[in-house]
Amino acid sequence: MAAKKVKIKEFGLDLEVKNKGVTLDVYEGGKHLGDIQITKTGLTWCNGKAATGPKVSWQEFIDWMNSGG
């Protein structure tokens, strides 16, 4: 399956996510829970500062969200 086109829309800018992707820090109450890496091919959850973690394709993520999560 071909990679989805993933974009970030912020402040009127339309930016395409490239192969290396974008990483978001996830915090709760000041505690760093992990990172989520968003790429053209899908999502990767990284606990703490780990470089790798569970991966999910865009189609798997879309199917999961459409099923009610």
N, CA, C, O and CB atoms as a CASP TS submission, in Angstrom:
PFRMAT TS
TARGET T0000
AUTHOR 0000-0000-0000
METHOD Language model
MODEL 1
PARENT N/A
ATOM      1  N   MET     1       0.835  -1.178   0.000  1.00  0.00           N
ATOM      2  CA  MET     1       0.000   0.000   0.000  1.00  0.00           C
ATOM      3  C   MET     1       0.883   1.246   0.000  1.00  0.00           C
ATOM      4  O   MET     1       1.895   1.287   0.700  1.00  0.00           O
ATOM      5  CB  MET     1      -0.952  -0.005   1.212  1.00  0.00           C
ATOM      6  N   ALA     2       0.516   2.239  -0.763  1.00  0.00           N
ATOM      7  CA  ALA     2       1.266   3.488  -0.836  1.00  0.00           C
ATOM      8  C   ALA     2       1.097   4.288   0.447  1.00  0.00           C
ATOM      9  O   ALA     2       0.083   4.177   1.136  1.00  0.00           O
ATOM     10  CB  ALA     2       0.816   4.318  -2.043  1.00  0.00           C
ATOM     11  N   ALA     3       2.097   5.088   0.753  1.00  0.00           N
ATOM     12  CA  ALA     3       2.050   5.928   1.944  1.00  0.00           C
ATOM     13  C   ALA     3       0.949   6.975   1.799  1.00  0.00           C
ATOM     14  O   ALA     3       0.694   7.470   0.701  1.00  0.00           O
ATOM     15  CB  ALA     3       3.416   6.608   2.189  1.00  0.00           C
ATOM     16  N   LYS     4       0.306   7.304   2.905  1.00  0.00           N
ATOM     17  CA  LYS     4      -0.684   8.381   2.918  1.00  0.00           C
ATOM     18  C   LYS     4       0.055   9.706   2.858  1.00  0.00           C
ATOM     19  O   LYS     4       1.232   9.779   3.208  1.00  0.00           O
ATOM     20  CB  LYS     4      -1.597   8.305   4.186  1.00  0.00           C
ATOM     21  N   LYS     5      -0.616  10.733   2.424  1.00  0.00           N
ATOM     22  CA  LYS     5      -0.044  12.068   2.458  1.00  0.00           C
ATOM     23  C   LYS     5      -0.437  12.689   3.779  1.00  0.00           C
ATOM     24  O   LYS     5      -1.623  12.845   4.072  1.00  0.00           O
ATOM     25  CB  LYS     5      -0.522  12.938   1.251  1.00  0.00           C
ATOM     26  N   VAL     6       0.534  13.034   4.558  1.00  0.00           N
ATOM     27  CA  VAL     6       0.294  13.575   5.893  1.00  0.00           C
ATOM     28  C   VAL     6       0.800  15.003   5.926  1.00  0.00           C
ATOM     29  O   VAL     6       1.917  15.284   5.491  1.00  0.00           O
ATOM     30  CB  VAL     6       0.984  12.712   6.993  1.00  0.00           C
ATOM     31  N   LYS     7      -0.020  15.901   6.441  1.00  0.00           N
ATOM     32  CA  LYS     7       0.353  17.308   6.502  1.00  0.00           C
ATOM     33  C   LYS     7       0.117  17.868   7.891  1.00  0.00           C
ATOM     34  O   LYS     7      -0.687  17.355   8.669  1.00  0.00           O
ATOM     35  CB  LYS     7      -0.427  18.115   5.471  1.00  0.00           C
ATOM     36  N   ILE     8       0.834  18.923   8.174  1.00  0.00           N
ATOM     37  CA  ILE     8       0.609  19.700   9.388  1.00  0.00           C
ATOM     38  C   ILE     8       0.100  21.062   8.928  1.00  0.00           C
ATOM     39  O   ILE     8       0.737  21.727   8.112  1.00  0.00           O
ATOM     40  CB  ILE     8       1.929  19.826  10.275  1.00  0.00           C
ATOM     41  N   LYS     9      -1.034  21.466   9.449  1.00  0.00           N
ATOM     42  CA  LYS     9      -1.570  22.781   9.111  1.00  0.00           C
ATOM     43  C   LYS     9      -1.524  23.636  10.366  1.00  0.00           C
ATOM     44  O   LYS     9      -2.220  23.374  11.348  1.00  0.00           O
ATOM     45  CB  LYS     9      -3.028  22.684   8.543  1.00  0.00           C
ATOM     46  N   GLU    10      -0.688  24.662  10.308  1.00  0.00           N
ATOM     47  CA  GLU    10      -0.518  25.510  11.476  1.00  0.00           C
ATOM     48  C   GLU    10      -0.229  26.932  11.020  1.00  0.00           C
ATOM     49  O   GLU    10       0.597  27.135  10.130  1.00  0.00           O
ATOM     50  CB  GLU    10       0.616  24.981  12.389  1.00  0.00           C
ATOM     51  N   PHE    11      -0.877  27.898  11.596  1.00  0.00           N
ATOM     52  CA  PHE    11      -0.657  29.307  11.305  1.00  0.00           C
ATOM     53  C   PHE    11      -0.744  29.605   9.805  1.00  0.00           C
ATOM     54  O   PHE    11       0.012  30.424   9.283  1.00  0.00           O
ATOM     55  CB  PHE    11       0.696  29.738  11.840  1.00  0.00           C
ATOM     56  N   GLY    12      -1.674  28.931   9.120  1.00  0.00           N
ATOM     57  CA  GLY    12      -1.865  29.193   7.707  1.00  0.00           C
ATOM     58  C   GLY    12      -0.841  28.521   6.805  1.00  0.00           C
ATOM     59  O   GLY    12      -0.879  28.701   5.588  1.00  0.00           O
ATOM     60  N   LEU    13       0.072  27.749   7.384  1.00  0.00           N
ATOM     61  CA  LEU    13       1.063  27.045   6.584  1.00  0.00           C
ATOM     62  C   LEU    13       0.567  25.651   6.252  1.00  0.00           C
ATOM     63  O   LEU    13      -0.128  25.026   7.053  1.00  0.00           O
ATOM     64  CB  LEU    13       2.407  26.974   7.318  1.00  0.00           C
ATOM     65  N   ASP    14       0.917  25.168   5.084  1.00  0.00           N
ATOM     66  CA  ASP    14       0.541  23.829   4.649  1.00  0.00           C
ATOM     67  C   ASP    14       1.839  23.068   4.398  1.00  0.00           C
ATOM     68  O   ASP    14       2.443  23.208   3.335  1.00  0.00           O
ATOM     69  CB  ASP    14      -0.377  23.864   3.358  1.00  0.00           C
ATOM     70  N   LEU    15       2.277  22.255   5.377  1.00  0.00           N
ATOM     71  CA  LEU    15       3.569  21.577   5.319  1.00  0.00           C
ATOM     72  C   LEU    15       3.369  20.072   5.201  1.00  0.00           C
ATOM     73  O   LEU    15       2.578  19.492   5.945  1.00  0.00           O
ATOM     74  CB  LEU    15       4.417  21.909   6.560  1.00  0.00           C
ATOM     75  N   GLU    16       4.075  19.441   4.278  1.00  0.00           N
ATOM     76  CA  GLU    16       3.983  17.996   4.116  1.00  0.00           C
ATOM     77  C   GLU    16       4.997  17.306   5.024  1.00  0.00           C
ATOM     78  O   GLU    16       6.149  17.730   5.109  1.00  0.00           O
ATOM     79  CB  GLU    16       4.212  17.595   2.643  1.00  0.00           C
ATOM     80  N   VAL    17       4.566  16.239   5.704  1.00  0.00           N
ATOM     81  CA  VAL    17       5.461  15.436   6.535  1.00  0.00           C
ATOM     82  C   VAL    17       6.326  14.592   5.609  1.00  0.00           C
ATOM     83  O   VAL    17       5.809  13.915   4.720  1.00  0.00           O
ATOM     84  CB  VAL    17       4.659  14.534   7.542  1.00  0.00           C
ATOM     85  N   LYS    18       7.619  14.628   5.810  1.00  0.00           N
ATOM     86  CA  LYS    18       8.562  13.875   4.978  1.00  0.00           C
ATOM     87  C   LYS    18       8.825  12.508   5.603  1.00  0.00           C
ATOM     88  O   LYS    18       8.186  12.134   6.586  1.00  0.00           O
ATOM     89  CB  LYS    18       9.891  14.657   4.804  1.00  0.00           C
ATOM     90  N   ASN    19       9.772  11.762   5.024  1.00  0.00           N
ATOM     91  CA  ASN    19      10.054  10.391   5.467  1.00  0.00           C
ATOM     92  C   ASN    19      10.443  10.287   6.944  1.00  0.00           C
ATOM     93  O   ASN    19      10.013   9.354   7.622  1.00  0.00           O
ATOM     94  CB  ASN    19      11.156   9.809   4.627  1.00  0.00           C
ATOM     95  N   LYS    20      11.244  11.221   7.455  1.00  0.00           N
ATOM     96  CA  LYS    20      11.668  11.157   8.854  1.00  0.00           C
ATOM     97  C   LYS    20      10.542  11.505   9.816  1.00  0.00           C
ATOM     98  O   LYS    20      10.578  11.125  10.987  1.00  0.00           O
ATOM     99  CB  LYS    20      12.838  12.089   9.084  1.00  0.00           C
ATOM    100  N   GLY    21       9.560  12.216   9.329  1.00  0.00           N
ATOM    101  CA  GLY    21       8.382  12.499  10.133  1.00  0.00           C
ATOM    102  C   GLY    21       8.551  13.622  11.132  1.00  0.00           C
ATOM    103  O   GLY    21       9.521  14.379  11.103  1.00  0.00           O
ATOM    104  N   VAL    22       7.575  13.702  12.016  1.00  0.00           N
ATOM    105  CA  VAL    22       7.514  14.706  13.070  1.00  0.00           C
ATOM    106  C   VAL    22       7.290  13.964  14.371  1.00  0.00           C
ATOM    107  O   VAL    22       6.503  13.019  14.422  1.00  0.00           O
ATOM    108  CB  VAL    22       6.382  15.770  12.808  1.00  0.00           C
ATOM    109  N   THR    23       7.974  14.381  15.420  1.00  0.00           N
ATOM    110  CA  THR    23       7.801  13.742  16.723  1.00  0.00           C
ATOM    111  C   THR    23       7.150  14.728  17.683  1.00  0.00           C
ATOM    112  O   THR    23       7.573  15.878  17.796  1.00  0.00           O
ATOM    113  CB  THR    23       9.160  13.245  17.285  1.00  0.00           C
ATOM    114  N   LEU    24       6.105  14.254  18.380  1.00  0.00           N
ATOM    115  CA  LEU    24       5.407  15.060  19.380  1.00  0.00           C
ATOM    116  C   LEU    24       5.658  14.467  20.753  1.00  0.00           C
ATOM    117  O   LEU    24       5.525  13.259  20.947  1.00  0.00           O
ATOM    118  CB  LEU    24       3.884  15.133  19.083  1.00  0.00           C
ATOM    119  N   ASP    25       6.021  15.316  21.709  1.00  0.00           N
ATOM    120  CA  ASP    25       6.136  14.880  23.107  1.00  0.00           C
ATOM    121  C   ASP    25       4.747  14.804  23.703  1.00  0.00           C
ATOM    122  O   ASP    25       3.908  15.665  23.441  1.00  0.00           O
ATOM    123  CB  ASP    25       7.041  15.845  23.938  1.00  0.00           C
ATOM    124  N   VAL    26       4.495  13.770  24.511  1.00  0.00           N
ATOM    125  CA  VAL    26       3.200  13.610  25.162  1.00  0.00           C
ATOM    126  C   VAL    26       3.407  13.697  26.668  1.00  0.00           C
ATOM    127  O   VAL    26       4.156  12.914  27.253  1.00  0.00           O
ATOM    128  CB  VAL    26       2.527  12.256  24.764  1.00  0.00           C
ATOM    129  N   TYR    27       2.743  14.645  27.275  1.00  0.00           N
ATOM    130  CA  TYR    27       2.856  14.879  28.713  1.00  0.00           C
ATOM    131  C   TYR    27       1.498  14.773  29.368  1.00  0.00           C
ATOM    132  O   TYR    27       0.469  15.004  28.733  1.00  0.00           O
ATOM    133  CB  TYR    27       3.476  16.251  28.998  1.00  0.00           C
ATOM    134  N   GLU    28       1.500  14.422  30.644  1.00  0.00           N
ATOM    135  CA  GLU    28       0.300  14.483  31.469  1.00  0.00           C
ATOM    136  C   GLU    28       0.727  14.958  32.835  1.00  0.00           C
ATOM    137  O   GLU    28       1.558  14.329  33.490  1.00  0.00           O
ATOM    138  CB  GLU    28      -0.434  13.100  31.546  1.00  0.00           C
ATOM    139  N   GLY    29       0.156  16.074  33.265  1.00  0.00           N
ATOM    140  CA  GLY    29       0.508  16.618  34.569  1.00  0.00           C
ATOM    141  C   GLY    29       1.995  16.891  34.728  1.00  0.00           C
ATOM    142  O   GLY    29       2.546  16.705  35.813  1.00  0.00           O
ATOM    143  N   GLY    30       2.643  17.327  33.671  1.00  0.00           N
ATOM    144  CA  GLY    30       4.069  17.624  33.725  1.00  0.00           C
ATOM    145  C   GLY    30       4.972  16.407  33.549  1.00  0.00           C
ATOM    146  O   GLY    30       6.190  16.554  33.453  1.00  0.00           O
ATOM    147  N   LYS    31       4.394  15.208  33.504  1.00  0.00           N
ATOM    148  CA  LYS    31       5.176  13.982  33.335  1.00  0.00           C
ATOM    149  C   LYS    31       5.224  13.594  31.855  1.00  0.00           C
ATOM    150  O   LYS    31       4.198  13.542  31.177  1.00  0.00           O
ATOM    151  CB  LYS    31       4.574  12.826  34.182  1.00  0.00           C
ATOM    152  N   HIS    32       6.434  13.324  31.374  1.00  0.00           N
ATOM    153  CA  HIS    32       6.600  12.899  29.978  1.00  0.00           C
ATOM    154  C   HIS    32       6.201  11.441  29.857  1.00  0.00           C
ATOM    155  O   HIS    32       6.865  10.559  30.404  1.00  0.00           O
ATOM    156  CB  HIS    32       8.066  13.109  29.490  1.00  0.00           C
ATOM    157  N   LEU    33       5.101  11.186  29.131  1.00  0.00           N
ATOM    158  CA  LEU    33       4.601   9.821  28.960  1.00  0.00           C
ATOM    159  C   LEU    33       5.298   9.105  27.809  1.00  0.00           C
ATOM    160  O   LEU    33       5.436   7.882  27.831  1.00  0.00           O
ATOM    161  CB  LEU    33       3.097   9.837  28.723  1.00  0.00           C
ATOM    162  N   GLY    34       5.732   9.851  26.818  1.00  0.00           N
ATOM    163  CA  GLY    34       6.385   9.274  25.663  1.00  0.00           C
ATOM    164  C   GLY    34       6.286  10.205  24.476  1.00  0.00           C
ATOM    165  O   GLY    34       5.893  11.364  24.602  1.00  0.00           O
ATOM    166  N   ASP    35       6.651   9.677  23.321  1.00  0.00           N
ATOM    167  CA  ASP    35       6.611  10.441  22.084  1.00  0.00           C
ATOM    168  C   ASP    35       5.767   9.688  21.069  1.00  0.00           C
ATOM    169  O   ASP    35       5.680   8.460  21.097  1.00  0.00           O
ATOM    170  CB  ASP    35       8.041  10.698  21.537  1.00  0.00           C
ATOM    171  N   ILE    36       5.154  10.435  20.184  1.00  0.00           N
ATOM    172  CA  ILE    36       4.503   9.809  19.043  1.00  0.00           C
ATOM    173  C   ILE    36       5.172  10.369  17.796  1.00  0.00           C
ATOM    174  O   ILE    36       5.232  11.581  17.593  1.00  0.00           O
ATOM    175  CB  ILE    36       2.944  10.069  19.037  1.00  0.00           C
ATOM    176  N   GLN    37       5.673   9.463  16.971  1.00  0.00           N
ATOM    177  CA  GLN    37       6.307   9.862  15.725  1.00  0.00           C
ATOM    178  C   GLN    37       5.295   9.666  14.609  1.00  0.00           C
ATOM    179  O   GLN    37       4.717   8.590  14.457  1.00  0.00           O
ATOM    180  CB  GLN    37       7.615   9.049  15.458  1.00  0.00           C
ATOM    181  N   ILE    38       5.093  10.717  13.835  1.00  0.00           N
ATOM    182  CA  ILE    38       4.139  10.708  12.734  1.00  0.00           C
ATOM    183  C   ILE    38       4.932  10.773  11.442  1.00  0.00           C
ATOM    184  O   ILE    38       5.684  11.721  11.215  1.00  0.00           O
ATOM    185  CB  ILE    38       3.118  11.895  12.838  1.00  0.00           C
ATOM    186  N   THR    39       4.765   9.763  10.594  1.00  0.00           N
ATOM    187  CA  THR    39       5.485   9.720   9.324  1.00  0.00           C
ATOM    188  C   THR    39       4.507   9.527   8.176  1.00  0.00           C
ATOM    189  O   THR    39       3.300   9.411   8.387  1.00  0.00           O
ATOM    190  CB  THR    39       6.538   8.595   9.330  1.00  0.00           C
ATOM    191  N   LYS    40       5.037   9.492   6.966  1.00  0.00           N
ATOM    192  CA  LYS    40       4.200   9.264   5.791  1.00  0.00           C
ATOM    193  C   LYS    40       3.553   7.886   5.821  1.00  0.00           C
ATOM    194  O   LYS    40       2.486   7.693   5.240  1.00  0.00           O
ATOM    195  CB  LYS    40       5.020   9.422   4.521  1.00  0.00           C
ATOM    196  N   THR    41       4.186   6.925   6.492  1.00  0.00           N
ATOM    197  CA  THR    41       3.679   5.552   6.474  1.00  0.00           C
ATOM    198  C   THR    41       2.835   5.190   7.689  1.00  0.00           C
ATOM    199  O   THR    41       2.160   4.161   7.668  1.00  0.00           O
ATOM    200  CB  THR    41       4.824   4.599   6.375  1.00  0.00           C
ATOM    201  N   GLY    42       2.849   6.000   8.752  1.00  0.00           N
ATOM    202  CA  GLY    42       2.035   5.668   9.917  1.00  0.00           C
ATOM    203  C   GLY    42       2.512   6.340  11.184  1.00  0.00           C
ATOM    204  O   GLY    42       3.145   7.396  11.148  1.00  0.00           O
ATOM    205  N   LEU    43       2.199   5.711  12.310  1.00  0.00           N
ATOM    206  CA  LEU    43       2.482   6.248  13.643  1.00  0.00           C
ATOM    207  C   LEU    43       3.327   5.266  14.438  1.00  0.00           C
ATOM    208  O   LEU    43       3.173   4.053  14.302  1.00  0.00           O
ATOM    209  CB  LEU    43       1.176   6.559  14.395  1.00  0.00           C
ATOM    210  N   THR    44       4.228   5.796  15.276  1.00  0.00           N
ATOM    211  CA  THR    44       5.020   4.973  16.179  1.00  0.00           C
ATOM    212  C   THR    44       4.946   5.585  17.565  1.00  0.00           C
ATOM    213  O   THR    44       5.206   6.776  17.733  1.00  0.00           O
ATOM    214  CB  THR    44       6.497   4.853  15.695  1.00  0.00           C
ATOM    215  N   TRP    45       4.592   4.779  18.565  1.00  0.00           N
ATOM    216  CA  TRP    45       4.575   5.233  19.953  1.00  0.00           C
ATOM    217  C   TRP    45       5.896   4.845  20.599  1.00  0.00           C
ATOM    218  O   TRP    45       6.333   3.700  20.484  1.00  0.00           O
ATOM    219  CB  TRP    45       3.365   4.626  20.737  1.00  0.00           C
ATOM    220  N   CYS    46       6.532   5.791  21.276  1.00  0.00           N
ATOM    221  CA  CYS    46       7.806   5.560  21.943  1.00  0.00           C
ATOM    222  C   CYS    46       7.652   5.894  23.421  1.00  0.00           C
ATOM    223  O   CYS    46       7.456   7.057  23.772  1.00  0.00           O
ATOM    224  CB  CYS    46       8.941   6.406  21.296  1.00  0.00           C
ATOM    225  N   ASN    47       7.739   4.891  24.295  1.00  0.00           N
ATOM    226  CA  ASN    47       7.687   5.137  25.736  1.00  0.00           C
ATOM    227  C   ASN    47       8.954   5.852  26.158  1.00  0.00           C
ATOM    228  O   ASN    47      10.050   5.503  25.718  1.00  0.00           O
ATOM    229  CB  ASN    47       7.512   3.813  26.529  1.00  0.00           C
ATOM    230  N   GLY    48       8.806   6.852  27.008  1.00  0.00           N
ATOM    231  CA  GLY    48       9.980   7.569  27.492  1.00  0.00           C
ATOM    232  C   GLY    48      10.789   8.123  26.350  1.00  0.00           C
ATOM    233  O   GLY    48      10.248   8.777  25.459  1.00  0.00           O
ATOM    234  N   LYS    49      12.080   7.868  26.367  1.00  0.00           N
ATOM    235  CA  LYS    49      12.963   8.392  25.332  1.00  0.00           C
ATOM    236  C   LYS    49      13.371   7.302  24.346  1.00  0.00           C
ATOM    237  O   LYS    49      14.318   7.490  23.581  1.00  0.00           O
ATOM    238  CB  LYS    49      14.203   9.017  25.962  1.00  0.00           C
ATOM    239  N   ALA    50      12.675   6.170  24.350  1.00  0.00           N
ATOM    240  CA  ALA    50      13.012   5.071  23.443  1.00  0.00           C
ATOM    241  C   ALA    50      12.906   5.528  21.993  1.00  0.00           C
ATOM    242  O   ALA    50      12.028   6.314  21.637  1.00  0.00           O
ATOM    243  CB  ALA    50      12.091   3.859  23.690  1.00  0.00           C
ATOM    244  N   ALA    51      13.812   5.025  21.167  1.00  0.00           N
ATOM    245  CA  ALA    51      13.828   5.416  19.758  1.00  0.00           C
ATOM    246  C   ALA    51      12.803   4.643  18.934  1.00  0.00           C
ATOM    247  O   ALA    51      12.404   5.092  17.859  1.00  0.00           O
ATOM    248  CB  ALA    51      15.214   5.206  19.177  1.00  0.00           C
ATOM    249  N   THR    52      12.376   3.489  19.432  1.00  0.00           N
ATOM    250  CA  THR    52      11.407   2.700  18.681  1.00  0.00           C
ATOM    251  C   THR    52      10.313   2.208  19.616  1.00  0.00           C
ATOM    252  O   THR    52      10.476   2.209  20.836  1.00  0.00           O
ATOM    253  CB  THR    52      12.093   1.511  17.974  1.00  0.00           C
ATOM    254  N   GLY    53       9.231   1.801  19.050  1.00  0.00           N
ATOM    255  CA  GLY    53       8.114   1.282  19.829  1.00  0.00           C
ATOM    256  C   GLY    53       7.087   0.689  18.896  1.00  0.00           C
ATOM    257  O   GLY    53       7.372   0.468  17.719  1.00  0.00           O
ATOM    258  N   PRO    54       5.879   0.423  19.409  1.00  0.00           N
ATOM    259  CA  PRO    54       4.822  -0.150  18.568  1.00  0.00           C
ATOM    260  C   PRO    54       4.508   0.758  17.378  1.00  0.00           C
ATOM    261  O   PRO    54       4.397   1.976  17.520  1.00  0.00           O
ATOM    262  CB  PRO    54       3.550  -0.387  19.398  1.00  0.00           C
ATOM    263  N   LYS    55       4.369   0.145  16.212  1.00  0.00           N
ATOM    264  CA  LYS    55       4.059   0.891  14.989  1.00  0.00           C
ATOM    265  C   LYS    55       2.688   0.488  14.486  1.00  0.00           C
ATOM    266  O   LYS    55       2.262  -0.655  14.651  1.00  0.00           O
ATOM    267  CB  LYS    55       5.129   0.645  13.898  1.00  0.00           C
ATOM    268  N   VAL    56       2.000   1.439  13.870  1.00  0.00           N
ATOM    269  CA  VAL    56       0.700   1.185  13.278  1.00  0.00           C
ATOM    270  C   VAL    56       0.645   1.935  11.943  1.00  0.00           C
ATOM    271  O   VAL    56       1.058   3.092  11.856  1.00  0.00           O
ATOM    272  CB  VAL    56      -0.467   1.627  14.240  1.00  0.00           C
ATOM    273  N   SER    57       0.138   1.272  10.917  1.00  0.00           N
ATOM    274  CA  SER    57       0.010   1.928   9.608  1.00  0.00           C
ATOM    275  C   SER    57      -1.156   2.905   9.656  1.00  0.00           C
ATOM    276  O   SER    57      -1.995   2.848  10.554  1.00  0.00           O
ATOM    277  CB  SER    57      -0.197   0.879   8.465  1.00  0.00           C
ATOM    278  N   TRP    58      -1.194   3.797   8.679  1.00  0.00           N
ATOM    279  CA  TRP    58      -2.311   4.729   8.615  1.00  0.00           C
ATOM    280  C   TRP    58      -3.629   3.990   8.455  1.00  0.00           C
ATOM    281  O   TRP    58      -4.631   4.372   9.059  1.00  0.00           O
ATOM    282  CB  TRP    58      -2.119   5.713   7.470  1.00  0.00           C
ATOM    283  N   GLN    59      -3.641   2.924   7.638  1.00  0.00           N
ATOM    284  CA  GLN    59      -4.890   2.184   7.437  1.00  0.00           C
ATOM    285  C   GLN    59      -5.352   1.513   8.725  1.00  0.00           C
ATOM    286  O   GLN    59      -6.546   1.508   9.025  1.00  0.00           O
ATOM    287  CB  GLN    59      -4.717   1.137   6.337  1.00  0.00           C
ATOM    288  N   GLU    60      -4.415   0.942   9.492  1.00  0.00           N
ATOM    289  CA  GLU    60      -4.773   0.340  10.790  1.00  0.00           C
ATOM    290  C   GLU    60      -5.317   1.388  11.743  1.00  0.00           C
ATOM    291  O   GLU    60      -6.300   1.140  12.440  1.00  0.00           O
ATOM    292  CB  GLU    60      -3.556  -0.357  11.421  1.00  0.00           C
ATOM    293  N   PHE    61      -4.689   2.557  11.783  1.00  0.00           N
ATOM    294  CA  PHE    61      -5.138   3.636  12.648  1.00  0.00           C
ATOM    295  C   PHE    61      -6.532   4.119  12.239  1.00  0.00           C
ATOM    296  O   PHE    61      -7.397   4.323  13.091  1.00  0.00           O
ATOM    297  CB  PHE    61      -4.138   4.798  12.611  1.00  0.00           C
ATOM    298  N   ILE    62      -6.744   4.300  10.934  1.00  0.00           N
ATOM    299  CA  ILE    62      -8.051   4.746  10.425  1.00  0.00           C
ATOM    300  C   ILE    62      -9.128   3.722  10.755  1.00  0.00           C
ATOM    301  O   ILE    62     -10.212   4.087  11.211  1.00  0.00           O
ATOM    302  CB  ILE    62      -7.993   4.983   8.897  1.00  0.00           C
ATOM    303  N   ASP    63      -8.837   2.438  10.527  1.00  0.00           N
ATOM    304  CA  ASP    63      -9.804   1.377  10.838  1.00  0.00           C
ATOM    305  C   ASP    63     -10.135   1.362  12.324  1.00  0.00           C
ATOM    306  O   ASP    63     -11.299   1.219  12.699  1.00  0.00           O
ATOM    307  CB  ASP    63      -9.258   0.006  10.407  1.00  0.00           C
ATOM    308  N   TRP    64      -9.120   1.507  13.174  1.00  0.00           N
ATOM    309  CA  TRP    64      -9.318   1.504  14.630  1.00  0.00           C
ATOM    310  C   TRP    64     -10.191   2.694  15.047  1.00  0.00           C
ATOM    311  O   TRP    64     -11.118   2.538  15.841  1.00  0.00           O
ATOM    312  CB  TRP    64      -7.949   1.551  15.370  1.00  0.00           C
ATOM    313  N   MET    65      -9.893   3.873  14.512  1.00  0.00           N
ATOM    314  CA  MET    65     -10.666   5.071  14.871  1.00  0.00           C
ATOM    315  C   MET    65     -12.103   4.969  14.358  1.00  0.00           C
ATOM    316  O   MET    65     -13.033   5.391  15.046  1.00  0.00           O
ATOM    317  CB  MET    65      -9.993   6.337  14.303  1.00  0.00           C
ATOM    318  N   ASN    66     -12.293   4.421  13.175  1.00  0.00           N
ATOM    319  CA  ASN    66     -13.644   4.261  12.625  1.00  0.00           C
ATOM    320  C   ASN    66     -14.463   3.218  13.369  1.00  0.00           C
ATOM    321  O   ASN    66     -15.692   3.234  13.306  1.00  0.00           O
ATOM    322  CB  ASN    66     -13.566   3.886  11.166  1.00  0.00           C
ATOM    323  N   SER    67     -13.789   2.302  14.079  1.00  0.00           N
ATOM    324  CA  SER    67     -14.499   1.266  14.835  1.00  0.00           C
ATOM    325  C   SER    67     -14.907   1.770  16.213  1.00  0.00           C
ATOM    326  O   SER    67     -15.533   1.035  16.977  1.00  0.00           O
ATOM    327  CB  SER    67     -13.628   0.013  14.974  1.00  0.00           C
ATOM    328  N   GLY    68     -14.565   3.001  16.539  1.00  0.00           N
ATOM    329  CA  GLY    68     -14.917   3.564  17.839  1.00  0.00           C
ATOM    330  C   GLY    68     -13.780   3.509  18.831  1.00  0.00           C
ATOM    331  O   GLY    68     -13.965   3.837  20.003  1.00  0.00           O
ATOM    332  N   GLY    69     -12.587   3.092  18.376  1.00  0.00           N
ATOM    333  CA  GLY    69     -11.387   3.108  19.213  1.00  0.00           C
ATOM    334  C   GLY    69     -11.452   2.109  20.278  1.00  0.00           C
ATOM    335  O   GLY    69     -10.519   1.992  21.073  1.00  0.00           O
TER
END
